[in-house]
Coordinates of C-alpha atoms in Angstrom, one line a residue:
M1 CA 0.0 0.0 0.0
L2 CA 2.7 2.5 1.0
S3 CA 4.4 2.1 -2.4
T4 CA 1.3 3.7 -4.0
L5 CA 1.1 6.4 -1.4
F6 CA 4.7 7.4 -2.0
R7 CA 3.7 8.3 -5.6
I8 CA 1.1 10.8 -4.5
A9 CA 2.6 12.4 -1.3
P10 CA 5.9 13.3 0.2
V11 CA 7.6 10.6 2.3
G12 CA 7.5 12.5 5.5
L13 CA 3.8 13.3 5.2
V14 CA 2.9 9.7 4.4
L15 CA 4.8 8.3 7.3
F16 CA 3.3 10.9 9.6
A17 CA -0.3 10.4 8.4
V18 CA -0.1 6.6 8.4
G19 CA 1.9 6.4 11.6
C20 CA -0.8 8.5 13.4
A21 CA -3.5 5.9 12.5
S22 CA -4.7 3.7 15.3
F23 CA -3.9 0.1 14.4
R24 CA -6.5 -2.4 15.4
P25 CA -4.9 -5.4 17.2
L26 CA -4.6 -8.6 15.2
P27 CA -6.9 -11.4 16.4
P28 CA -5.4 -14.2 18.5
A29 CA -4.8 -17.7 17.1
P30 CA -7.9 -19.8 16.7
Q31 CA -8.3 -22.5 19.4
V32 CA -9.6 -26.0 18.8
P33 CA -12.5 -27.1 21.1
A34 CA -11.1 -28.9 24.2
S35 CA -13.0 -32.1 23.4
G36 CA -11.0 -32.6 20.2
K37 CA -14.1 -34.3 18.7
P38 CA -14.9 -33.6 15.0
Q39 CA -17.6 -31.0 14.6
T40 CA -20.4 -31.0 12.1
L41 CA -19.3 -28.2 9.8
A42 CA -21.5 -25.4 8.6
M43 CA -22.0 -25.6 4.8
I44 CA -24.0 -23.9 2.1
G45 CA -24.8 -24.9 -1.5
T46 CA -27.5 -24.5 -4.1
G47 CA -30.2 -25.0 -1.5
P48 CA -30.6 -26.0 2.2
I49 CA -28.2 -28.7 3.3
D50 CA -29.7 -31.1 5.8
A51 CA -28.0 -32.4 8.9
S52 CA -27.2 -35.8 7.4
T53 CA -25.5 -34.3 4.4
R54 CA -23.4 -32.0 6.6
E55 CA -22.4 -35.0 8.7
R56 CA -21.5 -37.0 5.6
V57 CA -19.4 -34.3 4.1
T58 CA -17.7 -33.7 7.4
R59 CA -16.7 -37.4 7.6
Q60 CA -15.4 -37.2 4.0
L61 CA -13.3 -34.2 4.9
I62 CA -11.8 -35.9 7.9
A63 CA -11.0 -38.9 5.8
L64 CA -9.2 -36.7 3.3
G65 CA -7.2 -34.9 5.9
A66 CA -3.5 -35.6 6.2
D67 CA -3.0 -36.8 9.8
N68 CA -6.0 -34.7 10.9
M69 CA -4.8 -31.4 9.6
L70 CA -8.3 -30.6 8.3
T71 CA -10.0 -31.9 11.4
T72 CA -7.9 -29.5 13.6
H73 CA -8.0 -26.5 11.2
L74 CA -11.7 -26.6 10.3
A75 CA -12.8 -27.2 13.8
A76 CA -10.7 -24.2 14.9
M77 CA -12.1 -21.9 12.2
Q78 CA -15.6 -22.9 12.9
T79 CA -15.2 -21.4 16.4
V80 CA -14.0 -18.0 15.1
S81 CA -15.5 -17.6 11.6
D82 CA -18.9 -16.9 10.3
S83 CA -18.0 -18.2 6.8
P84 CA -19.3 -21.6 6.0
L85 CA -17.9 -24.2 3.6
I86 CA -19.5 -23.9 0.1
V87 CA -20.2 -27.1 -1.8
G88 CA -20.8 -27.7 -5.5
N89 CA -18.1 -25.6 -7.1
R90 CA -15.6 -25.7 -10.0
V91 CA -12.2 -24.1 -9.8
Q92 CA -9.4 -23.3 -12.2
L93 CA -5.9 -22.0 -11.3
L94 CA -4.8 -19.0 -13.4
V95 CA -1.1 -18.2 -13.5
D96 CA 0.2 -14.7 -14.5
G97 CA -1.6 -11.9 -16.4
P98 CA -2.0 -13.3 -19.9
S99 CA -3.8 -16.5 -18.8
A100 CA -5.9 -14.7 -16.2
Y101 CA -6.9 -12.0 -18.7
Q102 CA -7.8 -14.6 -21.3
A103 CA -10.2 -16.2 -18.9
M104 CA -11.6 -12.9 -17.6
F105 CA -12.0 -11.3 -21.0
A106 CA -13.8 -14.4 -22.3
A107 CA -16.2 -14.4 -19.3
I108 CA -16.9 -10.7 -19.7
A109 CA -17.5 -11.1 -23.5
A110 CA -20.0 -13.8 -22.7
A111 CA -21.9 -11.7 -20.1
R112 CA -25.6 -11.3 -20.7
E113 CA -26.8 -9.4 -17.7
H114 CA -24.2 -7.8 -15.5
V115 CA -20.5 -7.6 -14.7
N116 CA -19.3 -6.4 -11.3
I117 CA -15.7 -5.5 -10.7
E118 CA -14.0 -4.6 -7.4
M119 CA -10.4 -3.7 -8.0
Y120 CA -7.5 -2.1 -6.1
I121 CA -5.8 -1.0 -9.4
F122 CA -8.3 -0.4 -12.2
D123 CA -6.5 0.7 -15.3
E124 CA -6.3 -0.3 -19.0
A125 CA -5.4 -4.0 -19.4
F126 CA -4.8 -6.0 -22.6
H127 CA -5.4 -9.5 -23.8
G128 CA -3.4 -9.6 -27.0
K129 CA -4.6 -6.5 -28.9
Q130 CA -7.9 -6.3 -27.1
K131 CA -8.4 -3.5 -24.6
L132 CA -10.4 -3.9 -21.4
S133 CA -12.1 -0.6 -22.0
D134 CA -13.2 -1.6 -25.5
L135 CA -14.6 -4.9 -24.1
L136 CA -16.6 -3.2 -21.3
I137 CA -18.0 -0.6 -23.6
E138 CA -19.0 -3.2 -26.2
R139 CA -20.9 -5.1 -23.5
V140 CA -22.7 -2.0 -22.4
T141 CA -23.9 -1.4 -25.9
H142 CA -25.4 -4.9 -25.8
G143 CA -27.4 -4.1 -22.7
V144 CA -25.0 -5.5 -20.0
T145 CA -24.8 -3.5 -16.8
I146 CA -21.2 -2.9 -15.8
N147 CA -20.4 -1.7 -12.2
V148 CA -16.8 -0.9 -11.1
L149 CA -15.7 -0.2 -7.6
Y150 CA -12.0 0.9 -7.6
D151 CA -9.8 2.0 -4.8
S152 CA -9.0 5.7 -5.0
V153 CA -5.4 5.3 -3.8
G154 CA -4.6 2.1 -5.7
S155 CA -5.9 3.7 -8.9
S156 CA -4.5 7.1 -8.3
N157 CA -2.3 6.8 -11.4
T158 CA -5.1 5.7 -13.6
P159 CA -5.6 8.3 -16.4
A160 CA -8.7 10.4 -16.0
D161 CA -9.6 10.0 -19.7
F162 CA -9.7 6.2 -19.3
L163 CA -12.3 6.6 -16.5
E164 CA -14.2 9.3 -18.3
R165 CA -14.5 7.3 -21.5
L166 CA -16.0 4.4 -19.6
K167 CA -18.4 6.6 -17.6
N168 CA -19.6 8.4 -20.8
A169 CA -20.2 5.0 -22.4
G170 CA -22.5 3.9 -19.5
V171 CA -20.2 2.1 -17.1
T172 CA -21.1 2.9 -13.5
L173 CA -17.9 3.9 -11.6
C174 CA -17.5 4.3 -7.9
A175 CA -14.3 5.2 -5.9
F176 CA -13.6 3.5 -2.6
N177 CA -12.8 6.0 0.2
P178 CA -11.9 8.9 -2.2
L179 CA -9.2 11.2 -0.7
T180 CA -10.2 14.8 -0.1
P181 CA -8.8 17.7 2.0
T182 CA -11.2 16.7 4.7
S183 CA -10.5 13.0 4.7
K184 CA -9.8 11.5 8.1
T185 CA -6.6 9.5 8.9
M186 CA -8.5 6.2 9.0
E187 CA -10.1 6.9 5.6
F188 CA -6.6 7.6 4.3
T189 CA -5.3 4.2 5.5
Q190 CA -8.4 2.0 4.9
R191 CA -8.2 0.7 1.3
D192 CA -10.0 -1.8 -0.8
H193 CA -7.3 -4.3 -1.9
R194 CA -9.6 -6.9 -3.3
K195 CA -9.5 -8.1 -6.9
I196 CA -12.9 -9.4 -7.8
V197 CA -14.8 -9.9 -11.0
V198 CA -18.3 -11.5 -11.0
V199 CA -20.1 -12.2 -14.3
D200 CA -23.9 -12.8 -14.3
G201 CA -23.6 -14.0 -10.7
H202 CA -22.5 -17.5 -11.9
R203 CA -18.8 -17.1 -12.8
A204 CA -16.2 -15.2 -10.7
F205 CA -12.5 -14.4 -10.4
A206 CA -10.3 -13.4 -7.4
G207 CA -6.7 -13.5 -6.4
G208 CA -3.7 -11.1 -6.8
I209 CA -4.1 -9.8 -10.3
N210 CA -5.3 -6.2 -10.9
F211 CA -6.4 -4.7 -14.2
S212 CA -3.1 -3.1 -15.2
S213 CA -0.6 -3.1 -18.1
T214 CA 2.0 -4.6 -15.7
Y215 CA 0.4 -8.0 -16.6
S216 CA 0.7 -7.7 -20.3
S217 CA 3.4 -10.5 -20.5
S218 CA 4.1 -13.7 -18.6
S219 CA 6.8 -13.9 -16.0
R220 CA 7.8 -17.2 -17.5
R221 CA 9.2 -15.4 -20.6
R222 CA 11.3 -13.0 -18.7
T223 CA 15.1 -13.2 -18.4
A224 CA 17.6 -11.3 -16.2
K225 CA 18.3 -9.0 -19.2
S226 CA 14.7 -8.1 -19.9
I227 CA 13.3 -4.6 -19.4
D228 CA 12.5 -3.3 -15.9
A229 CA 10.9 -6.2 -14.0
T230 CA 8.7 -3.7 -12.1
K231 CA 7.0 -2.5 -15.3
D232 CA 5.7 -5.7 -16.9
G233 CA 5.6 -9.5 -16.6
W234 CA 4.7 -9.7 -12.9
R235 CA 4.5 -13.2 -11.4
D236 CA 1.0 -13.6 -9.9
T237 CA -1.7 -16.1 -9.2
H238 CA -5.5 -15.9 -9.7
I239 CA -8.4 -18.3 -9.5
E240 CA -11.6 -18.7 -11.5
V241 CA -14.7 -20.2 -9.8
A242 CA -18.2 -21.3 -10.8
G243 CA -21.0 -22.6 -8.6
P244 CA -22.6 -21.3 -5.4
V245 CA -19.4 -19.6 -4.4
S246 CA -20.0 -17.1 -7.3
A247 CA -23.2 -15.9 -5.6
A248 CA -21.3 -15.5 -2.3
M249 CA -18.7 -13.3 -4.0
Q250 CA -21.5 -11.3 -5.6
R251 CA -22.9 -10.6 -2.2
L252 CA -19.5 -9.4 -1.0
F253 CA -19.3 -7.0 -3.9
L254 CA -22.8 -5.7 -3.1
E255 CA -21.8 -5.2 0.5
S256 CA -18.8 -3.1 -0.5
W257 CA -20.8 -1.2 -3.1
T258 CA -23.6 -0.4 -0.5
K259 CA -21.1 0.7 2.2
Q260 CA -19.6 3.2 -0.2
K261 CA -23.1 4.5 -1.1
C262 CA -22.4 4.2 -4.8
T263 CA -25.8 3.5 -6.3
D264 CA -28.8 1.3 -5.5
M265 CA -28.2 -2.3 -6.4
P266 CA -31.0 -4.6 -5.2
A267 CA -29.5 -8.0 -4.4
R268 CA -32.6 -9.7 -5.9
E269 CA -31.5 -8.4 -9.3
Y270 CA -27.8 -9.4 -9.0
V271 CA -27.8 -12.7 -7.1
P272 CA -29.5 -15.4 -9.3
A273 CA -30.3 -18.9 -8.0
S274 CA -27.2 -20.9 -7.4
Q275 CA -26.2 -23.7 -9.7
D276 CA -23.9 -26.6 -9.0
A277 CA -20.8 -26.5 -11.3
G278 CA -18.6 -29.2 -9.7
D279 CA -17.7 -31.0 -6.5
T280 CA -15.0 -28.8 -5.0
L281 CA -15.3 -27.5 -1.5
L282 CA -14.4 -23.8 -1.1
R283 CA -14.5 -21.2 1.6
L284 CA -14.3 -17.4 1.3
A285 CA -12.0 -15.7 3.8
A286 CA -13.0 -12.0 3.5
A287 CA -11.6 -9.1 5.6
S288 CA -12.9 -5.6 6.0
A289 CA -11.4 -2.7 7.9
D290 CA -14.7 -2.2 9.8
S291 CA -14.9 -5.9 10.8
R292 CA -13.7 -7.3 14.1
R293 CA -12.3 -10.4 12.4
N294 CA -9.6 -10.8 9.8
E295 CA -10.4 -14.1 8.3
P296 CA -7.5 -14.4 5.8
Y297 CA -5.1 -13.8 8.8
L298 CA -7.0 -16.3 11.0
A299 CA -7.1 -18.9 8.3
A300 CA -3.4 -18.7 7.6
L301 CA -2.6 -18.9 11.3
S302 CA -4.9 -21.8 11.9
A303 CA -3.7 -23.8 8.9
I304 CA -0.1 -23.4 9.8
N305 CA -0.8 -24.3 13.4
A306 CA -2.6 -27.5 12.2
A307 CA 0.1 -28.5 9.6
R308 CA 1.5 -31.9 10.0
H309 CA 3.8 -32.3 6.9
T310 CA 4.3 -29.3 4.6
V311 CA 3.7 -25.6 4.4
D312 CA 4.5 -23.8 1.1
L313 CA 4.0 -20.0 1.1
T314 CA 4.4 -17.7 -1.8
M315 CA 4.1 -14.1 -0.6
A316 CA 4.6 -10.7 -2.3
Y317 CA 4.8 -8.5 0.7
F318 CA 6.2 -10.2 3.8
A319 CA 6.4 -8.5 7.2
P320 CA 4.7 -11.0 9.6
D321 CA 3.6 -10.2 13.1
N322 CA 4.8 -12.2 16.0
Q323 CA 2.0 -14.7 15.9
L324 CA 2.5 -15.7 12.3
E325 CA 6.3 -15.8 12.7
D326 CA 6.0 -18.0 15.8
A327 CA 3.5 -20.3 14.0
V328 CA 6.0 -20.8 11.1
R329 CA 8.9 -21.5 13.4
D330 CA 6.8 -23.8 15.7
A331 CA 5.7 -25.8 12.6
V332 CA 9.3 -26.6 11.8
Q333 CA 9.9 -27.7 15.4
R334 CA 7.0 -30.2 14.9
G335 CA 8.8 -31.7 11.9
V336 CA 6.9 -29.8 9.2
R337 CA 8.8 -28.8 6.1
V338 CA 8.2 -25.0 5.7
R339 CA 9.3 -23.3 2.5
L340 CA 8.8 -19.6 1.8
L341 CA 9.1 -18.0 -1.6
L342 CA 9.4 -14.3 -1.2
S343 CA 10.1 -11.2 -3.2
G344 CA 13.7 -10.2 -3.9
L345 CA 12.6 -7.1 -5.7
S346 CA 9.5 -5.0 -5.6
D347 CA 7.7 -1.8 -6.7
F348 CA 8.6 -0.6 -3.2
N349 CA 11.9 -2.0 -1.8
G350 CA 11.2 -0.8 1.7
I351 CA 8.8 -3.8 2.3
V352 CA 11.5 -6.2 1.0
E353 CA 14.0 -4.9 3.5
A354 CA 11.5 -5.0 6.3
G355 CA 10.8 -8.6 5.5
R356 CA 14.4 -9.5 5.4
A357 CA 14.8 -8.3 9.0
H358 CA 12.9 -11.5 9.9
Y359 CA 15.1 -13.9 7.9
T360 CA 17.8 -14.6 10.6
R361 CA 15.2 -15.9 13.1
L362 CA 13.4 -18.0 10.5
L363 CA 16.6 -19.5 9.0
K364 CA 17.9 -20.4 12.5
A365 CA 14.6 -22.2 13.1
G366 CA 15.0 -24.3 10.0
V367 CA 12.6 -22.5 7.7
Q368 CA 13.6 -22.7 4.0
I369 CA 13.6 -19.3 2.3
H370 CA 13.9 -18.5 -1.4
E371 CA 13.7 -15.1 -3.1
E372 CA 12.4 -14.4 -6.6
Q373 CA 15.0 -12.0 -7.9
R374 CA 14.2 -12.3 -11.6
V375 CA 10.7 -10.9 -11.8
L376 CA 8.4 -9.0 -9.5
L377 CA 6.5 -11.5 -7.4
H378 CA 3.0 -10.3 -6.6
A379 CA 1.3 -13.7 -5.7
K380 CA -0.2 -14.5 -2.3
T381 CA -0.8 -18.2 -2.0
L382 CA -0.5 -20.9 0.7
E383 CA -0.7 -24.7 0.4
V384 CA -0.7 -27.0 3.4
D385 CA -0.3 -30.8 3.7
G386 CA -1.4 -31.4 0.1
I387 CA -5.1 -30.8 0.8
W388 CA -5.7 -27.1 1.8
S389 CA -4.8 -24.1 -0.4
T390 CA -5.6 -20.4 -0.5
I391 CA -5.2 -17.9 -3.3
G392 CA -6.1 -14.2 -2.7
S393 CA -5.2 -10.6 -2.3
A394 CA -4.1 -10.6 1.4
N395 CA -0.4 -10.1 2.0
W396 CA 1.5 -11.0 5.1
D397 CA 1.9 -7.4 6.3
W398 CA 0.3 -5.1 8.9
I399 CA -1.6 -2.9 6.4
S400 CA -3.2 -5.9 4.8
F401 CA -4.2 -7.6 8.0
A402 CA -5.2 -4.4 9.9
H403 CA -6.5 -1.9 7.4
N404 CA -7.4 -3.4 4.0
D405 CA -10.5 -5.0 2.6
E406 CA -9.2 -8.3 1.3
L407 CA -10.5 -11.6 -0.1
N408 CA -8.9 -15.0 -0.2
V409 CA -10.4 -18.2 -1.7
E410 CA -9.7 -21.4 0.3
V411 CA -9.8 -24.6 -1.7
I412 CA -10.1 -28.0 0.0
D413 CA -9.1 -30.5 -2.7
K414 CA -6.1 -32.8 -3.2
G415 CA -6.1 -32.4 -7.0
F416 CA -6.0 -28.6 -6.7
A417 CA -3.4 -28.7 -4.0
A418 CA -1.2 -30.9 -6.3
R419 CA -1.4 -28.2 -9.0
M420 CA -0.5 -25.6 -6.4
R421 CA 2.5 -27.8 -5.4
E422 CA 3.6 -28.2 -9.0
L423 CA 3.5 -24.4 -9.5
F424 CA 5.4 -23.8 -6.3
E425 CA 8.1 -26.2 -7.3
S426 CA 8.4 -24.6 -10.7
D427 CA 8.8 -21.1 -9.1
L428 CA 11.3 -22.5 -6.6
A429 CA 13.5 -23.8 -9.4
R430 CA 13.9 -20.3 -10.7
A431 CA 14.4 -18.6 -7.3
T432 CA 17.5 -18.0 -5.3
P433 CA 17.9 -20.0 -2.0
I434 CA 18.9 -18.0 1.1
T435 CA 21.1 -20.0 3.4
L436 CA 21.9 -19.0 7.0
S437 CA 25.7 -19.1 6.4
E438 CA 25.5 -16.8 3.4
W439 CA 22.9 -14.6 5.0
R440 CA 25.2 -13.9 7.9
K441 CA 27.9 -12.6 5.5
R442 CA 25.7 -9.8 4.0
P443 CA 27.3 -6.4 4.3
L444 CA 26.6 -3.9 7.1
S445 CA 24.9 -1.5 4.8
R446 CA 22.2 -4.1 4.1
K447 CA 21.7 -4.8 7.8
L448 CA 21.2 -1.1 8.4
R449 CA 18.6 -0.9 5.7
E450 CA 16.7 -3.8 7.2
R451 CA 16.8 -2.2 10.7
F452 CA 15.5 1.1 9.3
W453 CA 12.6 -0.3 7.3
V454 CA 11.5 -2.9 10.0
M455 CA 10.8 0.1 12.2
W456 CA 8.1 1.1 9.7
E457 CA 6.7 -2.4 9.0
R458 CA 3.4 -1.5 10.6
V459 CA 2.7 1.0 7.9
L460 CA 4.2 -0.9 4.9

């Protein structure tokens, strides 16, 4: 977040304004019920799910779990979360901008009623030679309603003529927490960091990918001699979903739209009857700055605490609080293999340096750390024990957990986890391993940079 703020305000003013904000405390780790007995899990689908079905699916989940990872994690989350498991879904993993845009552009082109977009950065994007703006305008001319909620800070560099052209064509635009001379400090820091597209209420997308020209090419085609890695070819991960979860994502969009007092959007017109699209179990972990719970944070903490075998984390912006860092180190002590793939370069290097200040403790504990130093890593994914995965917008930093509206999609499926593991291994093969012996040899200048930026990690 701060990387965007630096572009629109002097450094001193930003640090003062954000530093003056009152940070809400992060929630404590979820606790499993003392009895340790499996709970009948809350679930939703295309219609009411009776008790016998919930019990059957609960037993299936327990049977799928690797040494009771799911039993422990899902029981813990049921005690702290209002989000049920969602049955009857189809999922597709999307890697990097070109493949994600191909899927999203195709879905938008097929829209018949409405397209709702909630995006941190909303700017011109391209699939081949096709422009996002041309596609949205073409759909409007065919009677499709297009609503766009964009973050006023994240999209501060978006050209005014891009937005004006869409508005004049009939696209409804709404800015999240627009900055004005009278904006309060909390309005300044509270941002909508979600990346959501919902088409006709039946097909939806979420993850780390914004609408931006930085995703014009694939990270897989980049080499060390390529153009500036911060300008194009970002490494990111997105997910496409269909089924009842699409209606749940539509409702999240409607909640955000309503809270911003954009326009009247009756839910009955935008949330059609759910349709089964597959057999994958999903859960939405949504966070809002005005909520007492941060479900992406709690879910990550709970899953790592429950891990029995493996934890693979890919994280764009990494500045964990004590609870998360302790959970990662404790997992290694239990015999869990923990691997972190982190950014070695960024659109704002201050967050990289702050994250590196945590490396020594993690490496001493036995955590395996790799840095992506070839391309800009923007993905936020976690896969645990070959059964539980999450893809979303939430970073492991204080701004994300304490001040941003975020959305992660949790997937409970061995096949999907296997695809996530394969992607992680591919990324790891291109990354640079960080060993404790070499890390201790880094120059004093680097250590001083880390110490400076870690002092500001709560505002990064």
